[in-house]
Every structure is written in structure tokens, then in C-alpha cells.
Short mmCIF file of C-alpha atoms in Angstrom, two decimals:
data_model
loop_
_atom_site.label_atom_id
_atom_site.label_comp_id
_atom_site.label_asym_id
_atom_site.label_seq_id
_atom_site.Cartn_x
_atom_site.Cartn_y
_atom_site.Cartn_z
CA UNK A 236 38.98 7.01 -194.37
CA UNK A 237 35.32 7.40 -193.43
CA UNK A 238 34.34 4.72 -195.92
CA UNK A 239 36.92 2.27 -194.48
CA UNK A 240 35.80 2.92 -190.90
CA UNK A 241 32.17 2.37 -191.87
CA UNK A 242 33.09 -0.88 -193.61
CA UNK A 243 34.92 -2.14 -190.54
CA UNK A 244 31.92 -1.39 -188.33
CA UNK A 245 29.60 -3.07 -190.83
CA UNK A 246 31.73 -6.20 -190.81
CA UNK A 247 31.66 -6.20 -187.02
CA UNK A 248 27.86 -6.01 -187.07
CA UNK A 249 27.65 -8.86 -189.56
CA UNK A 250 29.95 -10.96 -187.38
CA UNK A 251 27.73 -10.27 -184.40
CA UNK A 252 24.66 -11.45 -186.28
CA UNK A 253 26.40 -14.53 -187.65
CA UNK A 254 27.59 -17.64 -185.85
CA UNK A 255 25.43 -20.23 -184.13
CA UNK A 256 21.69 -19.83 -184.13
CA UNK A 257 20.28 -19.01 -180.72
CA UNK A 258 16.57 -19.41 -180.09
CA UNK A 259 14.42 -16.37 -179.48
CA UNK A 260 12.21 -15.77 -176.48
CA UNK A 261 10.12 -12.80 -175.40
CA UNK A 262 12.99 -11.80 -173.11
CA UNK A 263 15.71 -11.88 -175.80
CA UNK A 264 18.25 -14.35 -177.14
CA UNK A 265 18.90 -17.42 -175.02
CA UNK A 266 22.27 -18.92 -174.29
CA UNK A 267 23.79 -20.30 -177.49
CA UNK A 268 25.82 -23.51 -177.56
CA UNK A 269 27.32 -25.89 -180.09
CA UNK A 270 25.48 -28.89 -181.44
CA UNK A 271 24.66 -31.55 -178.89
CA UNK A 272 24.21 -31.01 -175.21
CA UNK A 273 26.02 -33.41 -172.89
CA UNK A 274 29.64 -32.38 -172.44
CA UNK A 275 32.08 -32.53 -169.54
CA UNK A 276 34.36 -29.70 -170.76
CA UNK A 277 32.51 -26.41 -171.22
CA UNK A 278 33.67 -23.03 -172.45
CA UNK A 279 31.57 -20.01 -171.46
CA UNK A 280 32.53 -17.15 -173.74
CA UNK A 281 33.22 -13.53 -172.99
CA UNK A 282 31.37 -10.78 -174.89
CA UNK A 283 31.51 -11.07 -178.67
CA UNK A 284 31.38 -14.09 -180.91
CA UNK A 285 33.00 -17.45 -180.38
CA UNK A 286 35.44 -17.16 -183.29
CA UNK A 287 36.54 -13.62 -182.42
CA UNK A 288 40.24 -14.06 -183.28
CA UNK A 289 40.83 -13.28 -179.63
CA UNK A 290 40.16 -14.62 -176.16
CA UNK A 291 36.99 -16.57 -176.94
CA UNK A 292 38.50 -18.32 -179.93
CA UNK A 293 41.84 -19.06 -178.26
CA UNK A 294 40.15 -20.47 -175.17
CA UNK A 295 37.75 -22.59 -177.17
CA UNK A 296 40.42 -23.94 -179.49
CA UNK A 297 42.51 -25.04 -176.50
CA UNK A 298 39.55 -26.83 -174.91
CA UNK A 299 38.54 -28.38 -178.23
CA UNK A 300 42.03 -29.68 -178.97
CA UNK A 301 42.49 -31.18 -175.53
CA UNK A 302 39.06 -32.82 -175.64
CA UNK A 303 39.53 -34.26 -179.12
CA UNK A 304 43.06 -35.47 -178.34
CA UNK A 305 41.75 -37.32 -175.27
CA UNK A 306 38.36 -38.52 -176.51
CA UNK A 307 36.35 -36.21 -174.25
CA UNK A 308 33.11 -34.34 -174.89
CA UNK A 309 33.13 -30.55 -175.06
CA UNK A 310 30.72 -27.70 -175.70
CA UNK A 311 30.63 -23.92 -175.68
CA UNK A 312 28.05 -21.51 -174.32
CA UNK A 313 27.60 -17.91 -175.37
CA UNK A 314 25.71 -15.87 -172.76
CA UNK A 315 22.55 -14.16 -173.96
CA UNK A 316 22.47 -10.57 -175.20
CA UNK A 317 25.87 -10.54 -176.90
CA UNK A 318 27.97 -7.48 -176.06
CA UNK A 319 25.30 -6.39 -173.58
CA UNK A 320 25.48 -9.64 -171.60
CA UNK A 321 24.97 -9.19 -167.87
CA UNK A 322 26.24 -11.17 -164.90
CA UNK A 323 22.89 -12.96 -164.86
CA UNK A 324 23.37 -13.95 -168.50
CA UNK A 325 26.77 -15.40 -167.68
CA UNK A 326 25.35 -17.16 -164.62
CA UNK A 327 22.62 -18.72 -166.78
CA UNK A 328 25.21 -19.92 -169.31
CA UNK A 329 27.34 -21.54 -166.60
CA UNK A 330 24.31 -23.18 -165.01
CA UNK A 331 23.25 -24.54 -168.40
CA UNK A 332 26.71 -26.02 -168.87
CA UNK A 333 26.45 -27.75 -165.49
CA UNK A 334 22.99 -29.10 -166.32
CA UNK A 335 24.56 -30.53 -169.46
CA UNK A 336 27.15 -32.43 -167.45
CA UNK A 337 30.13 -30.06 -167.27
CA UNK A 338 32.88 -31.23 -164.93
CA UNK A 339 35.02 -28.18 -165.65
CA UNK A 340 34.04 -24.77 -167.01
CA UNK A 341 36.65 -22.62 -168.73
CA UNK A 342 35.75 -18.94 -169.04
CA UNK A 343 37.90 -16.10 -170.45
CA UNK A 344 37.82 -12.43 -169.52
CA UNK A 345 37.63 -10.37 -166.34
CA UNK A 346 33.87 -9.85 -166.77
CA UNK A 347 33.35 -13.48 -165.73
CA UNK A 348 34.37 -12.88 -162.10
CA UNK A 349 31.00 -12.23 -160.44
CA UNK A 350 29.18 -14.98 -162.31
CA UNK A 351 31.95 -17.49 -161.72
CA UNK A 352 32.13 -16.78 -158.01
CA UNK A 353 28.34 -17.10 -157.70
CA UNK A 354 28.04 -20.37 -159.62
CA UNK A 355 31.22 -21.90 -158.15
CA UNK A 356 29.94 -21.39 -154.60
CA UNK A 357 26.67 -23.09 -155.51
CA UNK A 358 28.43 -26.00 -157.25
CA UNK A 359 31.52 -26.99 -155.23
CA UNK A 360 31.94 -30.27 -157.14
CA UNK A 361 32.37 -28.48 -160.48
CA UNK A 362 35.75 -26.99 -161.32
CA UNK A 363 36.25 -23.57 -162.95
CA UNK A 364 39.22 -22.13 -164.87
CA UNK A 365 39.27 -18.32 -165.01
CA UNK A 366 41.35 -17.34 -168.07
CA UNK A 367 43.09 -13.96 -167.75
CA UNK A 368 41.47 -13.64 -164.34
CA UNK A 369 42.55 -14.03 -160.74
CA UNK A 370 42.14 -16.38 -157.79
CA UNK A 371 38.66 -15.99 -156.28
CA UNK A 372 39.37 -17.54 -152.89
CA UNK A 373 37.55 -20.77 -153.77
CA UNK A 374 39.11 -24.23 -153.92
CA UNK A 375 37.13 -25.20 -157.04
CA UNK A 376 38.40 -22.18 -159.01
CA UNK A 377 41.79 -21.77 -160.63
CA UNK A 378 43.08 -18.84 -162.68
CA UNK A 379 45.41 -18.37 -165.60
CA UNK A 380 47.29 -15.08 -165.76
CA UNK A 381 50.01 -14.10 -168.18
CA UNK A 382 53.34 -12.35 -168.10
CA UNK A 383 52.23 -9.71 -170.61
CA UNK A 384 55.41 -7.76 -169.89
CA UNK A 385 57.32 -10.52 -171.72
CA UNK A 386 55.15 -10.31 -174.85
CA UNK A 387 55.40 -6.52 -174.80
CA UNK A 388 59.18 -6.77 -174.37
CA UNK A 389 59.47 -9.02 -177.43
CA UNK A 390 57.39 -6.60 -179.49
CA UNK A 391 59.31 -3.48 -178.46
CA UNK A 392 62.67 -5.15 -178.96
CA UNK A 393 61.65 -6.52 -182.37
CA UNK A 394 60.33 -3.16 -183.60
CA UNK A 395 63.57 -1.34 -182.80
CA UNK A 396 65.76 -4.13 -184.16
CA UNK A 397 63.71 -4.05 -187.35
CA UNK A 398 64.71 -0.41 -187.72
CA UNK A 399 61.87 1.65 -186.27
CA UNK A 400 62.86 4.51 -183.98
CA UNK A 401 59.55 6.37 -183.55
CA UNK A 402 57.05 4.12 -181.76
CA UNK A 403 53.62 4.52 -180.21
CA UNK A 404 51.61 2.70 -177.56
CA UNK A 405 47.88 3.10 -176.98
CA UNK A 406 46.52 1.11 -174.04
CA UNK A 407 43.12 -0.12 -172.96
CA UNK A 408 41.49 0.19 -169.58
CA UNK A 409 42.21 3.86 -169.13
CA UNK A 410 45.49 3.10 -167.38
CA UNK A 411 43.89 0.84 -164.77
CA UNK A 412 43.92 -2.53 -166.54
CA UNK A 413 46.86 -4.60 -165.21
CA UNK A 414 47.28 -6.69 -168.36
CA UNK A 415 47.42 -3.70 -170.72
CA UNK A 416 49.72 -1.89 -168.31
CA UNK A 417 52.15 -4.81 -168.26
CA UNK A 418 52.06 -5.03 -172.06
CA UNK A 419 53.00 -1.36 -172.35
CA UNK A 420 55.67 -1.50 -169.64
CA UNK A 421 57.30 -4.48 -171.32
CA UNK A 422 57.12 -2.72 -174.68
CA UNK A 423 59.13 0.21 -173.37
CA UNK A 424 61.67 -2.10 -171.72
CA UNK A 425 62.18 -4.09 -174.92
CA UNK A 426 62.55 -0.96 -177.03
CA UNK A 427 65.04 0.44 -174.53
CA UNK A 428 67.13 -2.74 -174.53
CA UNK A 429 67.30 -2.86 -178.33
CA UNK A 430 68.07 0.87 -178.63
CA UNK A 431 70.89 0.54 -176.11
CA UNK A 432 72.25 -2.43 -178.03
CA UNK A 433 72.23 -0.45 -181.28
CA UNK A 434 73.48 2.77 -179.68
CA UNK A 435 70.53 4.80 -180.94
CA UNK A 436 67.76 6.96 -179.50
CA UNK A 437 64.11 5.88 -179.70
CA UNK A 438 61.02 8.06 -179.17
CA UNK A 439 57.76 6.56 -177.87
CA UNK A 440 54.38 8.25 -177.75
CA UNK A 441 52.41 6.66 -174.92
CA UNK A 442 48.76 7.10 -173.98
CA UNK A 443 45.71 5.60 -172.26
CA UNK A 444 43.56 8.64 -173.07
CA UNK A 445 40.96 6.94 -175.27
CA UNK A 446 41.16 3.36 -174.02
CA UNK A 447 38.87 3.29 -170.98
CA UNK A 448 36.21 1.18 -172.72
CA UNK A 449 38.52 -0.81 -175.04
CA UNK A 450 36.26 0.38 -177.87
CA UNK A 451 36.95 1.92 -181.26
CA UNK A 452 36.29 5.66 -181.35
CA UNK A 453 36.73 8.61 -183.67
CA UNK A 454 38.70 10.35 -180.91
CA UNK A 455 41.24 7.53 -180.74
CA UNK A 456 41.47 7.38 -184.53
CA UNK A 457 42.15 11.12 -184.68
CA UNK A 458 44.83 10.86 -182.00
CA UNK A 459 46.68 8.00 -183.69
CA UNK A 460 46.38 9.62 -187.12
CA UNK A 461 48.08 12.65 -185.61
CA UNK A 462 50.88 10.44 -184.33
CA UNK A 463 51.45 8.96 -187.76
CA UNK A 464 51.27 12.39 -189.38
CA UNK A 465 54.03 13.60 -187.05
CA UNK A 466 56.42 10.76 -187.78
CA UNK A 467 55.37 7.80 -185.61
CA UNK A 468 56.21 4.69 -187.61
CA UNK A 469 54.56 1.84 -185.71
CA UNK A 470 51.87 1.78 -182.98
CA UNK A 471 51.30 -1.01 -180.46
CA UNK A 472 47.49 -1.26 -180.31
CA UNK A 473 46.77 -2.83 -176.95
CA UNK A 474 43.07 -2.97 -176.12
CA UNK A 475 40.51 -5.08 -177.93
CA UNK A 476 38.38 -3.16 -180.42
CA UNK A 477 40.68 -0.15 -180.13
CA UNK A 478 42.61 -1.96 -182.86
CA UNK A 479 40.00 -0.87 -185.42
CA UNK A 480 40.65 2.81 -184.72
CA UNK A 481 44.40 2.31 -185.04
CA UNK A 482 43.92 0.40 -188.30
CA UNK A 483 41.72 3.17 -189.71
CA UNK A 484 44.35 5.75 -188.75
CA UNK A 485 47.19 3.68 -190.24
CA UNK A 486 45.27 3.26 -193.48
CA UNK A 487 45.67 6.99 -194.14
CA UNK A 488 49.47 6.64 -194.36
CA UNK A 489 51.33 4.34 -196.72
CA UNK A 490 54.22 3.53 -194.40
CA UNK A 491 52.29 3.37 -191.11
CA UNK A 492 52.60 0.05 -189.26
CA UNK A 493 50.85 -1.64 -186.31
CA UNK A 494 51.74 -4.20 -183.64
CA UNK A 495 48.77 -6.36 -182.66
CA UNK A 496 47.98 -7.88 -179.26
CA UNK A 497 46.79 -11.08 -177.54
CA UNK A 498 46.57 -13.17 -180.74
CA UNK A 499 48.24 -13.15 -184.15
CA UNK A 500 46.43 -10.31 -185.93
CA UNK A 501 48.48 -10.45 -189.14
CA UNK A 502 45.49 -11.64 -191.16
CA UNK A 503 43.67 -8.39 -190.38
CA UNK A 504 45.98 -6.16 -192.41
CA UNK A 505 49.34 -5.97 -194.16
CA UNK A 506 50.01 -3.08 -191.75
CA UNK A 507 50.69 -5.59 -188.96
CA UNK A 508 54.41 -6.24 -188.49
CA UNK A 509 53.91 -8.64 -185.55
CA UNK A 510 51.66 -9.22 -182.52
CA UNK A 511 52.42 -9.51 -178.80
CA UNK A 512 50.60 -12.75 -178.07
CA UNK A 513 49.42 -14.89 -175.20
CA UNK A 514 49.37 -18.66 -175.61
CA UNK A 515 45.67 -18.96 -174.88
CA UNK A 516 45.15 -22.36 -176.45
CA UNK A 517 48.32 -23.85 -174.97
CA UNK A 518 47.55 -22.57 -171.48
CA UNK A 519 43.99 -23.93 -171.55
CA UNK A 520 45.35 -27.30 -172.65
CA UNK A 521 47.84 -27.10 -169.79
CA UNK A 522 45.16 -26.54 -167.14
CA UNK A 523 42.87 -29.22 -168.54
CA UNK A 524 45.81 -31.63 -168.47
CA UNK A 525 46.46 -30.84 -164.81
CA UNK A 526 42.77 -31.34 -164.02
CA UNK A 527 42.54 -34.71 -165.75
CA UNK A 528 45.84 -35.81 -164.22
CA UNK A 529 44.22 -35.38 -160.79
CA UNK A 530 46.46 -32.45 -159.89
CA UNK A 531 43.68 -30.02 -159.02
CA UNK A 532 44.27 -30.03 -155.27
CA UNK A 533 48.05 -29.89 -155.53
CA UNK A 534 48.51 -27.46 -158.44
CA UNK A 535 45.28 -25.60 -159.22
CA UNK A 536 42.93 -25.09 -156.27
CA UNK A 537 42.57 -21.38 -155.49
CA UNK A 538 45.78 -20.66 -157.40
CA UNK A 539 46.56 -18.20 -160.20
CA UNK A 540 49.22 -19.66 -162.49
CA UNK A 541 51.39 -16.89 -163.91
CA UNK A 542 52.43 -18.19 -167.32
CA UNK A 543 55.05 -16.83 -169.66
CA UNK A 544 57.66 -17.79 -172.23
CA UNK A 545 58.86 -20.73 -170.15
CA UNK A 546 55.38 -22.26 -170.54
CA UNK A 547 55.04 -21.15 -174.20
CA UNK A 548 52.38 -18.68 -173.06
CA UNK A 549 53.88 -15.39 -174.29
CA UNK A 550 55.68 -14.49 -177.49
CA UNK A 551 55.50 -13.34 -181.09
CA UNK A 552 53.86 -15.45 -183.83
CA UNK A 553 56.47 -17.33 -185.83
CA UNK A 554 54.31 -18.79 -188.62
CA UNK A 555 53.49 -15.36 -190.07
CA UNK A 556 56.91 -13.76 -189.58
CA UNK A 557 57.26 -10.75 -191.89
CA UNK A 558 60.18 -8.77 -190.48
CA UNK A 559 63.43 -8.74 -192.43
CA UNK A 560 66.14 -7.07 -190.35
CA UNK A 561 65.16 -8.79 -187.11
CA UNK A 562 65.11 -12.43 -188.14
CA UNK A 563 63.23 -15.41 -186.79
CA UNK A 564 66.53 -16.84 -185.56
CA UNK A 565 67.22 -13.57 -183.73
CA UNK A 566 63.83 -13.81 -182.08
CA UNK A 567 64.31 -17.43 -181.05
CA UNK A 568 67.57 -16.49 -179.38
CA UNK A 569 65.85 -13.68 -177.47
CA UNK A 570 62.89 -15.91 -176.58
CA UNK A 571 65.21 -18.50 -175.06
CA UNK A 572 66.89 -15.87 -172.89
CA UNK A 573 63.52 -14.80 -171.50
CA UNK A 574 62.25 -18.37 -171.11
CA UNK A 575 65.44 -19.33 -169.26
CA UNK A 576 65.26 -16.30 -166.97
CA UNK A 577 68.41 -14.68 -168.35
CA UNK A 578 66.25 -11.67 -169.23
CA UNK A 579 63.39 -10.86 -166.85
CA UNK A 580 61.19 -7.91 -167.91
CA UNK A 581 59.74 -6.05 -164.95
CA UNK A 582 56.01 -6.37 -164.29
CA UNK A 583 55.25 -3.89 -161.51
CA UNK A 584 53.13 -0.93 -162.59
CA UNK A 585 51.05 1.64 -160.66
CA UNK A 586 47.31 1.07 -160.24
CA UNK A 587 46.78 4.19 -162.33
CA UNK A 588 49.32 4.45 -165.12
CA UNK A 589 48.28 7.93 -166.27
CA UNK A 590 51.08 9.49 -164.22
CA UNK A 591 53.99 9.81 -166.69
CA UNK A 592 56.67 9.88 -163.98
CA UNK A 593 56.81 6.11 -163.57
CA UNK A 594 57.95 5.62 -167.17
CA UNK A 595 60.96 7.93 -167.04
CA UNK A 596 64.62 6.96 -166.76
CA UNK A 597 64.94 4.32 -169.48
CA UNK A 598 68.20 4.22 -171.40
CA UNK A 599 68.06 5.46 -174.98
CA UNK A 600 64.29 6.05 -174.85
CA UNK A 601 62.32 9.30 -174.64
CA UNK A 602 58.67 8.97 -173.61
CA UNK A 603 56.12 11.50 -174.82
CA UNK A 604 53.24 10.75 -172.47
CA UNK A 605 49.79 11.96 -173.57
CA UNK A 606 47.61 11.68 -170.46
#
């Protein structure tokens, strides 16, 4: 187990050192961008590498596809100092994009808020798309938010229909991150609906205890290993690098399974049965299309679009389907019901989800809340 965990961390360090070559200065690493400079569509990345199999990669691939499909120039900018990037680093990256001709800057992750607000106020003629963010009260900023409760619902429903009755959920943000909270709430709702349909009882271990920083930790690994040891069959790992701790824990047990989050994580391990995904690429293409169709003022200015199944922005990955009892056709039928509004998972959660009372009262589900 220790050897596997060390290997995972080593790979992460290698990934951090790889990628595009930034130039060095006495102050540290400068903003890194793709080849060429002039580009009207710019992506300013969140912490981590561009091709992170997560938010950076999904955002960039959406911008790249739209640009290439429409003959437009595009570029990406990675703020200096990697995982230790500051607001000033993000500000510098956005300003560099504008100097290079950016008409619209797309930036994923809640850490972008301060930098985006600062630069947007200084550059009212440049448009900004805040992916997984919120409206900033500025007419040149738009936001994309997601109905994570739908993706969580699909995952919980699928797991129970596949035959699992002992589930787990570990969430990022320490119980205060709205996106993770909606994922978890939807997960419980989906599991409850499937259990009721099958006439069975499902047990769910549920915790935010070790997710405050979204980071891998030995404490989280120990907790999840204990879950698996006591009969938990599949754990929904909802919180960035926390996934690595869950994977290390699952690797100790032959039958332990994982549900990934945000993007299709099936390539990471055969332990992954599915992933609760957001349509990052599709939603970025959607916003860029609205911008270039001159719909900014009518559809985007100071607005947060809340995207879900109806916009192909939440779901489970179909290309890597590995479940057997819950079929792809079954999933498509469920997806249509959610997309059409026939099923509407609830989204409202407390600001602090560490109080177990709000998760009680679901049919056919018992919650073991580890605060």
C-alpha cells in the first residue's frame, strides 16, 4: 500500500514538472502558454497542469474545439508558481492573454474569482467566462454552473441498480463547497430511488471529515480503508486529489470499487465503475457559441447559466461503460427522464453540511454520517 501511494505521488510530481516549458526568472516561473502568442480565445488554467484530466483539460478542450471548428485563434495560459499560484499570478496570466489579443477569457475554478473581478473591471471590453463559478456583478463576466445533483443522482442510482447495497461518499470542501455538497445530495437521492424501486435497503457512509483541502492524505486513506474493511463496496470520491487516497485504500481490497467525479476517470483504474461527470467541454463550446453569435448582452452578461442534463452538461460517461446489470439502455432512459424534467433531483443543501440531520428521512436508505 505504501509503495503504491508513493508511486502515485511520484507520478503527480512528474506531471507537475512536465508540460510546456515556462521561462525562468529570478522571481520564479513565468506564465506559461502554448506556442504562438496572438489569440482571441484564451484559457487561463486553474492550479495544476493543463492536461489534468479535470477542469483545466475539459475547459481547454472545449475552447480548442470551438476555435478549430470556426477557424479562430486560441491559446492557454498557466499562471506562475503552479499549485502555489496566487491571485497576482492569475492576474498576470489574464493580463498577458489580453496583451496577446484575447477577446474572451475562459477560466475554470473558484480560485479565479478575485483575479477575474480585478482584471474584468480594468478591461470592460474583454469578456470573461467563469467556469464552475458565479456571477460577479459585472456585465462583461458570465458564469457556468452545473446541476451536480443530477450527476450524483445518476451515479447513486446506477450503483444500486448494478447491485451494490453498501455505498460510501467522501466529499471535498469540508462540507462547505456547494458543488461537492450537491454531488453528494444527488448521490443519496439516486441511491434512494433505486433502492425503493428494487424494494431493498441501502447503507451509505457519508463524510466530509478529511476533505477540507481537496488533497490526498493518509488520514483520508485510513478512513476509507476502514470503510472497505467493514463492508463498503463502492465509494463516491468527490473532491479533486482526494481521489488518490480513495484509490490507495481501494487497492488494498480486491472487490473494492470507486465512482469518479467531474470527468471520466475510468482510465485511472479498473476500480472505477463509473464517474459523475460535468460536460465541461460542451458547456465551454456553448458559451463561446453564444458570444460569437452576438448573444452576450441578451444571454450572458452578469448571468450564471445553470447547466444540466438538458444541455448535455451532467451525466455518466457512455463510451467507457463497464456495468453489467444496469445497462447503457437503462441509463439512457433515466437520463431522458432527468433531461425532460420528469425527474428533478433536489439541489438545496445547508451552507455547512457536517450536520447529519439534513440527510435523514430518505426511503430505503440508512445514512451513517461521520462528521
